[in-house]
């Protein structure tokens, strides 16, 4: 064959190869997309998440509410004229330097936290600076108000009553489907500052390992839980089948005597709730170990369900001498799965309902972190555990990305693919075809579910509240 003929054949072969590659490339990409680990998990969720046989229909939610000012944390500190400096965790904030140091401490670790300002004038200065930023958003704030709003949007057939300090701005922001008693309406709004940051964002020599937020506030109504008695007074006429409470963390800056008196008022109110009606308490970040210990000892036996994140779970263990109490200060990045489940088991055994402790009502703990969730329950009182855990995990990625249908292109699986579920467990390899892992220890059932983490989160505030509300709505309480 001549040189010219060989050249022509080579050219034709090259053209054909290019044509075939162009023709089939989209199919290859599509197959890769469909077979991605995120796609497999999303498909399992879409087919296997089921509603419980009996759903909740009347929710009573209280008691903390405010207007969130959502800003970039780094932009706000810059606006205030603050420079990166010392990283130090302050239990409460008295000055701008306290704000910078505490924000920097949690920013470097990538951990969500919340702190109270003790000086109203300094907080007003911070709010004024935040309001003047080019990018600032007003949003419903307060764990309780957020749980009510999320339940209203996700479950429109459910009747919801909310009791908390609802000012004029917040009243306009809340869904009209939520019933707010007249006694819950107040003349002015409380403001909380949500200082968000993105993964990889820099502040001085630190780089944020995850996207999350730091919250600060000076809040008279919520810091004294002024709506607590009104909340319980309304329960009798409303007759809910599920009660959701949050806001105890707002007492963190109070004197011990006042704190204990409000805990006593909460316990008195809880005693009046029929045991056939589950009561869920949503934790939030606190800094006073003695206060946390009092909540564990006084309140946990009076509630049915508890929701909390890794910082709150680890600090509870520190406060009351639980397992892995060194985890809080000596860890960074995502928490180890087996350590979190060990602490959950300790909580349920120590403060929860069991064959040896019939006096307690606590039978459920829902732990949620950025990358995974664990739900633990007493085996006699909760059903539909697997679907509840997966539904809570699914809503986390959807809300963070602000999408109504989970798109695998928008999310990533971040858990380690080799892990232990509890101390002493064998090493497991993650299977995307069976992403929810169930196990039993004594009288308690547990389920682990990974989160598909949003690659470019739109909003991090309120994720825990959306997760807890969703997990509860897919749960069935048996009494």
Coordinates of C-alpha atoms in Angstrom, one line a residue:
X1 CA 0.0 0.0 0.0
X2 CA 1.4 3.4 -1.0
X3 CA 2.2 6.2 1.4
X4 CA -0.7 8.3 0.1
X5 CA -3.2 5.5 0.7
X6 CA -1.9 4.9 4.2
X7 CA -2.3 8.6 5.0
X8 CA -5.9 8.6 3.6
X9 CA -6.8 5.5 5.7
X10 CA -5.3 7.0 8.8
X11 CA -7.2 10.2 8.3
X12 CA -10.5 8.4 7.8
X13 CA -9.8 6.3 11.0
X14 CA -9.1 9.5 12.9
X15 CA -12.3 11.1 11.7
X16 CA -14.4 8.0 12.6
X17 CA -12.8 7.8 16.0
X18 CA -13.6 11.4 16.7
X19 CA -17.1 11.0 15.5
X20 CA -17.7 7.9 17.6
X21 CA -16.2 9.6 20.7
X22 CA -18.4 12.7 20.2
X23 CA -21.5 10.5 19.6
X24 CA -21.0 8.3 22.7
X25 CA -19.3 10.7 25.1
X26 CA -22.7 12.1 26.6
X27 CA -23.8 8.5 27.2
X28 CA -20.5 7.6 29.0
X29 CA -20.9 10.7 31.2
X30 CA -24.5 9.9 31.9
X31 CA -23.6 6.4 32.9
X32 CA -20.9 7.7 35.2
X33 CA -23.4 10.2 36.7
X34 CA -26.0 7.5 37.2
X35 CA -23.5 5.2 38.9
X36 CA -21.9 7.8 41.2
X37 CA -22.1 7.0 44.9
X38 CA -24.2 10.0 45.4
X39 CA -26.7 8.9 42.8
X40 CA -27.0 5.5 44.3
X41 CA -27.7 6.9 47.8
X42 CA -30.3 9.4 46.4
X43 CA -32.0 6.5 44.5
X44 CA -32.3 4.4 47.7
X45 CA -33.8 7.4 49.6
X46 CA -36.3 8.1 46.8
X47 CA -37.6 4.5 46.9
X48 CA -37.2 3.4 50.5
X49 CA -38.2 6.4 52.6
X50 CA -41.7 5.6 53.8
X51 CA -44.3 7.5 55.9
X52 CA -45.1 5.9 59.3
X53 CA -48.4 4.0 59.7
X54 CA -49.6 6.8 61.9
X55 CA -48.5 10.4 61.3
X56 CA -48.5 13.4 63.6
X57 CA -51.2 16.0 62.8
X58 CA -51.1 18.7 65.5
X59 CA -47.8 20.3 66.5
X60 CA -47.3 22.7 69.4
X61 CA -43.9 24.5 69.0
X62 CA -42.1 27.0 71.3
X63 CA -40.6 29.1 72.7
X64 CA -37.6 31.0 71.1
X65 CA -38.1 33.3 68.1
X66 CA -36.3 36.3 66.6
X67 CA -35.3 37.9 63.3
X68 CA -31.9 36.6 62.0
X69 CA -29.6 39.0 60.3
X70 CA -27.5 36.7 58.0
X71 CA -24.1 38.0 56.9
X72 CA -20.6 37.0 56.0
X73 CA -18.7 36.6 59.3
X74 CA -15.4 37.8 57.7
X75 CA -17.0 40.7 56.0
X76 CA -18.7 41.8 59.3
X77 CA -15.4 41.7 61.3
X78 CA -13.7 43.7 58.6
X79 CA -16.5 46.2 58.6
X80 CA -16.1 46.6 62.4
X81 CA -12.4 47.3 61.8
X82 CA -11.3 44.1 63.5
X83 CA -8.2 42.2 62.4
X84 CA -7.4 38.5 62.8
X85 CA -5.9 37.8 66.1
X86 CA -5.9 35.5 69.1
X87 CA -8.2 32.4 69.0
X88 CA -10.0 32.0 72.3
X89 CA -13.3 30.6 73.3
X90 CA -15.3 33.0 75.6
X91 CA -18.4 31.6 77.3
X92 CA -20.1 35.0 76.8
X93 CA -19.1 38.2 74.9
X94 CA -18.5 41.6 76.4
X95 CA -16.5 43.3 73.7
X96 CA -15.6 43.4 70.0
X97 CA -12.3 41.7 70.8
X98 CA -14.2 38.8 72.6
X99 CA -16.3 38.5 69.4
X100 CA -13.2 38.3 67.2
X101 CA -11.4 35.8 69.4
X102 CA -14.4 33.5 69.8
X103 CA -15.4 33.6 66.2
X104 CA -11.8 32.8 65.2
X105 CA -11.7 29.9 67.6
X106 CA -14.7 28.1 66.1
X107 CA -13.9 29.3 62.5
X108 CA -10.5 27.5 62.7
X109 CA -12.2 24.3 63.9
X110 CA -15.2 24.5 61.5
X111 CA -17.7 24.1 64.4
X112 CA -21.0 25.8 64.7
X113 CA -21.4 27.8 68.0
X114 CA -23.6 30.4 69.6
X115 CA -22.7 33.0 72.2
X116 CA -24.6 35.7 74.1
X117 CA -23.5 39.4 74.4
X118 CA -23.7 40.8 77.9
X119 CA -23.4 44.4 76.7
X120 CA -26.4 45.7 74.8
X121 CA -24.6 48.8 73.5
X122 CA -21.8 46.7 71.9
X123 CA -24.3 44.3 70.4
X124 CA -26.2 47.3 68.9
X125 CA -22.9 48.5 67.3
X126 CA -22.4 45.0 65.8
X127 CA -26.1 44.9 64.5
X128 CA -25.7 48.4 63.0
X129 CA -22.5 47.3 61.1
X130 CA -24.2 44.1 59.9
X131 CA -27.2 46.1 58.6
X132 CA -25.0 48.3 56.6
X133 CA -23.3 45.5 54.7
X134 CA -24.1 45.1 51.0
X135 CA -25.1 41.5 51.5
X136 CA -27.5 41.1 54.5
X137 CA -30.6 39.0 54.7
X138 CA -33.5 39.0 57.2
X139 CA -34.8 35.6 58.0
X140 CA -36.9 33.8 60.6
X141 CA -34.7 33.0 63.6
X142 CA -34.8 31.0 66.7
X143 CA -34.8 27.2 66.8
X144 CA -38.4 26.9 67.7
X145 CA -39.7 29.3 65.1
X146 CA -37.5 27.6 62.4
X147 CA -38.9 24.2 63.3
X148 CA -42.4 25.5 63.1
X149 CA -41.7 27.2 59.7
X150 CA -40.0 24.2 58.3
X151 CA -42.7 21.8 59.4
X152 CA -45.3 24.1 57.8
X153 CA -43.5 24.2 54.5
X154 CA -42.8 20.5 54.3
X155 CA -46.0 19.2 55.8
X156 CA -48.8 21.6 54.8
X157 CA -51.5 19.4 56.1
X158 CA -50.2 19.5 59.6
X159 CA -51.8 22.0 62.0
X160 CA -49.1 24.0 63.9
X161 CA -49.4 26.4 66.8
X162 CA -46.4 28.5 67.7
X163 CA -45.8 30.4 70.9
X164 CA -42.8 32.7 71.2
X165 CA -42.0 36.5 71.1
X166 CA -43.3 37.3 67.6
X167 CA -42.6 41.0 66.7
X168 CA -43.9 42.9 63.6
X169 CA -41.1 41.9 61.2
X170 CA -41.1 38.2 62.3
X171 CA -44.9 38.1 62.0
X172 CA -44.6 39.1 58.3
X173 CA -41.9 36.5 57.7
X174 CA -43.8 33.6 59.2
X175 CA -46.1 31.4 57.2
X176 CA -49.8 32.3 57.5
X177 CA -50.5 28.6 58.1
X178 CA -48.9 28.8 61.5
X179 CA -51.3 29.8 64.3
X180 CA -49.9 32.4 66.7
X181 CA -51.9 33.2 69.8
X182 CA -52.5 36.9 70.6
X183 CA -50.5 36.5 73.9
X184 CA -47.5 35.6 71.7
X185 CA -47.4 38.9 69.8
X186 CA -44.9 41.5 71.1
X187 CA -44.2 45.1 70.1
X188 CA -40.6 44.8 68.9
X189 CA -38.4 42.1 67.3
X190 CA -35.4 40.5 68.8
X191 CA -32.4 40.3 66.4
X192 CA -29.7 37.5 66.2
X193 CA -26.6 37.8 64.1
X194 CA -25.7 34.8 61.9
X195 CA -22.0 35.1 60.9
X196 CA -21.7 32.5 58.1
X197 CA -18.5 31.3 56.4
X198 CA -17.7 29.1 53.4
X199 CA -15.5 26.0 53.3
X200 CA -11.9 27.2 52.5
X201 CA -12.6 30.8 53.4
X202 CA -9.7 32.5 55.2
X203 CA -9.5 34.7 58.3
X204 CA -5.9 35.5 59.1
X205 CA -3.8 32.3 59.1
X206 CA -6.9 30.0 59.5
X207 CA -8.9 28.4 56.7
X208 CA -12.4 27.1 57.4
X209 CA -12.5 23.3 57.1
X210 CA -16.3 23.3 56.5
X211 CA -19.1 25.8 55.8
X212 CA -21.0 26.7 58.9
X213 CA -21.8 29.7 61.1
X214 CA -21.3 31.5 64.4
X215 CA -24.3 33.1 66.1
X216 CA -24.3 35.9 68.6
X217 CA -27.2 37.9 70.3
X218 CA -28.4 40.2 73.0
X219 CA -32.0 39.0 73.5
X220 CA -34.1 40.0 76.5
X221 CA -37.2 38.0 75.7
X222 CA -35.6 34.7 74.8
X223 CA -32.8 35.0 77.3
X224 CA -35.5 34.9 80.1
X225 CA -37.8 32.5 78.3
X226 CA -40.7 35.0 78.9
X227 CA -43.1 32.9 76.8
X228 CA -42.6 29.6 78.7
X229 CA -45.7 29.8 80.9
X230 CA -47.9 31.1 78.0
X231 CA -46.7 28.1 75.9
X232 CA -47.8 25.6 78.5
X233 CA -51.1 27.4 79.2
X234 CA -52.0 27.1 75.5
X235 CA -51.3 23.4 75.3
X236 CA -54.4 22.4 77.2
X237 CA -56.8 24.0 74.7
X238 CA -54.8 23.2 71.6
X239 CA -54.4 19.5 72.4
X240 CA -51.3 18.6 70.2
X241 CA -50.1 15.1 69.4
X242 CA -46.5 16.3 69.3
X243 CA -44.7 19.1 71.3
X244 CA -41.4 20.7 70.1
X245 CA -39.5 22.9 72.5
X246 CA -36.3 24.9 72.1
X247 CA -34.6 27.9 73.6
X248 CA -32.9 26.7 76.8
X249 CA -29.6 27.7 75.4
X250 CA -30.7 31.3 75.5
X251 CA -30.5 31.1 79.3
X252 CA -26.8 30.5 79.1
X253 CA -25.7 34.0 80.2
X254 CA -28.0 34.2 83.2
X255 CA -27.1 33.9 86.9
X256 CA -27.4 30.4 88.3
X257 CA -30.4 31.1 90.5
X258 CA -32.4 32.5 87.6
X259 CA -31.4 29.7 85.3
X260 CA -32.4 27.0 87.8
X261 CA -35.7 28.8 88.4
X262 CA -36.6 28.8 84.7
X263 CA -35.6 25.1 84.5
X264 CA -37.9 24.4 87.4
X265 CA -40.7 26.2 85.5
X266 CA -40.1 24.1 82.4
X267 CA -40.1 20.9 84.4
X268 CA -43.4 22.0 86.1
X269 CA -44.9 22.6 82.6
X270 CA -43.6 19.3 81.3
X271 CA -45.2 17.4 84.1
X272 CA -48.6 18.6 82.8
X273 CA -48.1 17.1 79.4
X274 CA -49.8 13.7 79.0
X275 CA -47.3 10.8 78.6
X276 CA -49.0 9.8 75.3
X277 CA -47.9 13.1 73.7
X278 CA -44.1 13.0 72.9
X279 CA -42.1 16.1 73.7
X280 CA -39.0 16.9 71.7
X281 CA -36.3 19.2 73.0
X282 CA -33.9 20.7 70.5
X283 CA -30.5 21.6 72.0
X284 CA -28.3 24.4 70.8
X285 CA -24.7 25.5 71.7
X286 CA -24.0 26.3 75.4
X287 CA -20.8 27.2 77.2
X288 CA -21.7 26.7 80.9
X289 CA -21.0 23.1 81.9
X290 CA -23.0 23.3 85.1
X291 CA -26.1 24.6 83.3
X292 CA -25.8 21.7 80.8
X293 CA -25.5 19.2 83.6
X294 CA -28.7 20.6 85.2
X295 CA -30.6 20.3 81.9
X296 CA -29.5 16.6 81.6
X297 CA -30.5 15.8 85.2
X298 CA -33.7 17.8 85.5
X299 CA -35.1 18.1 82.0
X300 CA -34.1 15.0 80.0
X301 CA -36.1 12.5 82.1
X302 CA -39.2 14.7 81.5
X303 CA -38.9 14.8 77.7
X304 CA -39.4 12.1 75.1
X305 CA -36.9 13.0 72.4
X306 CA -33.7 15.0 72.1
X307 CA -32.0 16.6 69.0
X308 CA -28.4 17.9 69.0
X309 CA -25.2 18.2 67.0
X310 CA -21.6 17.1 67.7
X311 CA -20.6 20.1 69.7
X312 CA -23.6 19.9 72.0
X313 CA -23.4 16.1 72.3
X314 CA -19.7 16.1 73.2
X315 CA -20.2 19.0 75.7
X316 CA -23.0 17.1 77.4
X317 CA -20.5 14.3 77.9
X318 CA -17.9 16.7 79.3
X319 CA -20.4 18.3 81.6
X320 CA -21.7 15.0 83.1
X321 CA -18.7 12.8 83.0
X322 CA -19.7 10.7 80.0
X323 CA -17.5 8.8 77.5
X324 CA -15.0 10.4 75.1
X325 CA -15.1 13.6 77.2
X326 CA -11.8 14.7 75.6
X327 CA -13.5 14.8 72.2
X328 CA -14.6 18.4 72.3
X329 CA -11.2 20.1 72.6
X330 CA -9.0 17.5 71.0
X331 CA -10.8 17.0 67.6
X332 CA -11.2 18.8 64.4
X333 CA -13.1 18.0 61.2
X334 CA -16.1 15.6 61.3
X335 CA -16.7 13.7 64.5
X336 CA -15.8 9.9 64.7
X337 CA -19.0 7.9 64.2
X338 CA -18.3 5.4 67.0
X339 CA -17.6 8.1 69.6
X340 CA -20.9 9.9 68.9
X341 CA -22.9 6.7 69.1
X342 CA -21.2 5.8 72.3
X343 CA -22.2 9.1 73.9
X344 CA -25.8 8.7 72.6
X345 CA -26.0 5.2 74.2
X346 CA -24.7 6.7 77.5
X347 CA -27.3 9.4 77.4
X348 CA -30.1 6.9 76.8
X349 CA -28.8 4.5 79.5
X350 CA -28.2 7.3 82.1
X351 CA -31.2 9.6 81.6
X352 CA -33.6 7.6 79.5
X353 CA -36.5 5.2 79.7
X354 CA -35.4 1.5 80.2
X355 CA -36.3 -1.6 82.0
X356 CA -34.4 -0.3 85.0
X357 CA -35.7 3.3 84.9
X358 CA -39.5 3.5 84.3
X359 CA -39.6 7.0 85.7
X360 CA -38.0 8.7 82.7
X361 CA -39.8 9.5 79.4
X362 CA -36.6 9.9 77.3
X363 CA -36.6 7.2 74.6
X364 CA -35.1 8.9 71.5
X365 CA -32.0 10.9 70.6
X366 CA -31.4 12.3 67.1
X367 CA -27.7 13.3 66.5
X368 CA -27.1 15.4 63.4
X369 CA -23.8 16.6 62.0
X370 CA -22.7 18.0 58.7
X371 CA -21.8 14.6 57.2
X372 CA -24.0 12.0 58.9
X373 CA -26.8 11.4 61.4
X374 CA -27.5 8.8 64.0
X375 CA -30.9 8.1 65.6
X376 CA -31.1 6.0 68.8
X377 CA -34.4 4.9 70.3
X378 CA -35.8 2.6 73.0
X379 CA -37.1 -0.4 71.0
X380 CA -40.6 -0.3 72.6
X381 CA -41.6 3.3 71.8
X382 CA -40.6 4.3 68.3
X383 CA -41.2 2.9 64.8
X384 CA -40.1 3.7 61.2
X385 CA -36.6 4.4 62.5
X386 CA -34.8 3.8 59.2
X387 CA -37.0 6.1 57.1
X388 CA -36.9 8.8 59.8
X389 CA -33.1 8.9 59.8
X390 CA -32.8 8.9 56.0
X391 CA -35.5 11.6 55.6
X392 CA -33.6 13.8 58.1
X393 CA -30.3 13.2 56.2
X394 CA -32.0 14.0 52.8
X395 CA -33.5 17.3 53.9
X396 CA -30.1 18.5 55.1
X397 CA -28.6 18.6 51.6
X398 CA -31.8 19.8 50.0
X399 CA -32.1 22.8 52.4
X400 CA -28.4 23.7 52.3
X401 CA -28.5 23.8 48.4
X402 CA -32.0 25.4 48.5
X403 CA -33.4 22.7 46.1
X404 CA -36.7 20.8 46.2
X405 CA -35.4 17.6 44.5
X406 CA -32.0 16.2 45.5
X407 CA -29.6 16.5 42.6
X408 CA -26.5 14.3 42.9
X409 CA -24.5 16.9 41.0
X410 CA -25.0 19.4 43.8
X411 CA -23.8 17.2 46.7
X412 CA -20.9 15.1 47.9
X413 CA -20.6 12.1 50.2
X414 CA -18.1 13.2 52.9
X415 CA -18.0 10.3 55.4
X416 CA -15.0 7.9 55.6
X417 CA -15.7 4.8 53.6
X418 CA -14.3 2.6 56.4
X419 CA -15.7 3.1 59.9
X420 CA -16.9 1.6 63.1
X421 CA -20.5 2.2 64.3
X422 CA -19.7 1.9 68.0
X423 CA -16.6 1.1 70.1
X424 CA -15.8 -2.6 69.8
X425 CA -17.6 -2.8 66.4
X426 CA -15.9 -4.5 63.4
X427 CA -14.6 -2.3 60.7
X428 CA -17.3 -1.7 58.1
X429 CA -17.1 -0.7 54.4
X430 CA -19.7 1.8 53.3
X431 CA -22.3 0.3 50.8
X432 CA -24.2 3.0 48.8
X433 CA -26.9 0.4 47.9
X434 CA -27.6 0.1 51.6
X435 CA -26.7 3.4 53.1
X436 CA -28.6 3.1 56.4
X437 CA -27.0 0.9 59.0
X438 CA -29.0 -0.5 61.9
X439 CA -27.8 -2.1 65.1
X440 CA -29.1 -3.0 68.6
X441 CA -27.4 -2.6 72.0
X442 CA -29.4 -3.8 75.0
X443 CA -32.9 -2.3 74.6
X444 CA -31.9 0.4 72.2
X445 CA -32.0 0.4 68.4
X446 CA -29.7 2.7 66.4
X447 CA -29.6 3.7 62.7
X448 CA -26.7 5.5 61.0
X449 CA -27.4 7.5 57.8
X450 CA -24.9 9.6 55.8
X451 CA -25.6 13.1 54.6
X452 CA -25.1 14.2 51.0
X453 CA -23.3 17.5 51.7
X454 CA -24.2 20.5 49.5
X455 CA -21.1 21.5 47.5
X456 CA -22.1 25.2 47.5
X457 CA -24.4 25.8 50.4
X458 CA -26.8 28.7 50.1
X459 CA -27.8 28.8 53.7
X460 CA -26.4 27.0 56.7
X461 CA -28.6 28.5 59.5
X462 CA -31.6 26.4 60.5
X463 CA -30.3 23.1 59.2
X464 CA -30.5 21.3 62.5
X465 CA -34.0 22.5 63.1
X466 CA -35.2 21.3 59.6
X467 CA -33.5 18.0 60.2
X468 CA -35.1 17.4 63.6
X469 CA -38.5 18.5 62.4
X470 CA -38.3 16.2 59.4
X471 CA -37.0 13.2 61.4
X472 CA -39.8 13.5 63.9
X473 CA -42.5 13.8 61.2
X474 CA -41.3 10.5 59.7
X475 CA -41.2 8.8 63.1
X476 CA -44.1 7.0 64.8
X477 CA -44.4 7.1 68.6
X478 CA -45.9 4.1 70.3
X479 CA -47.2 4.4 73.8

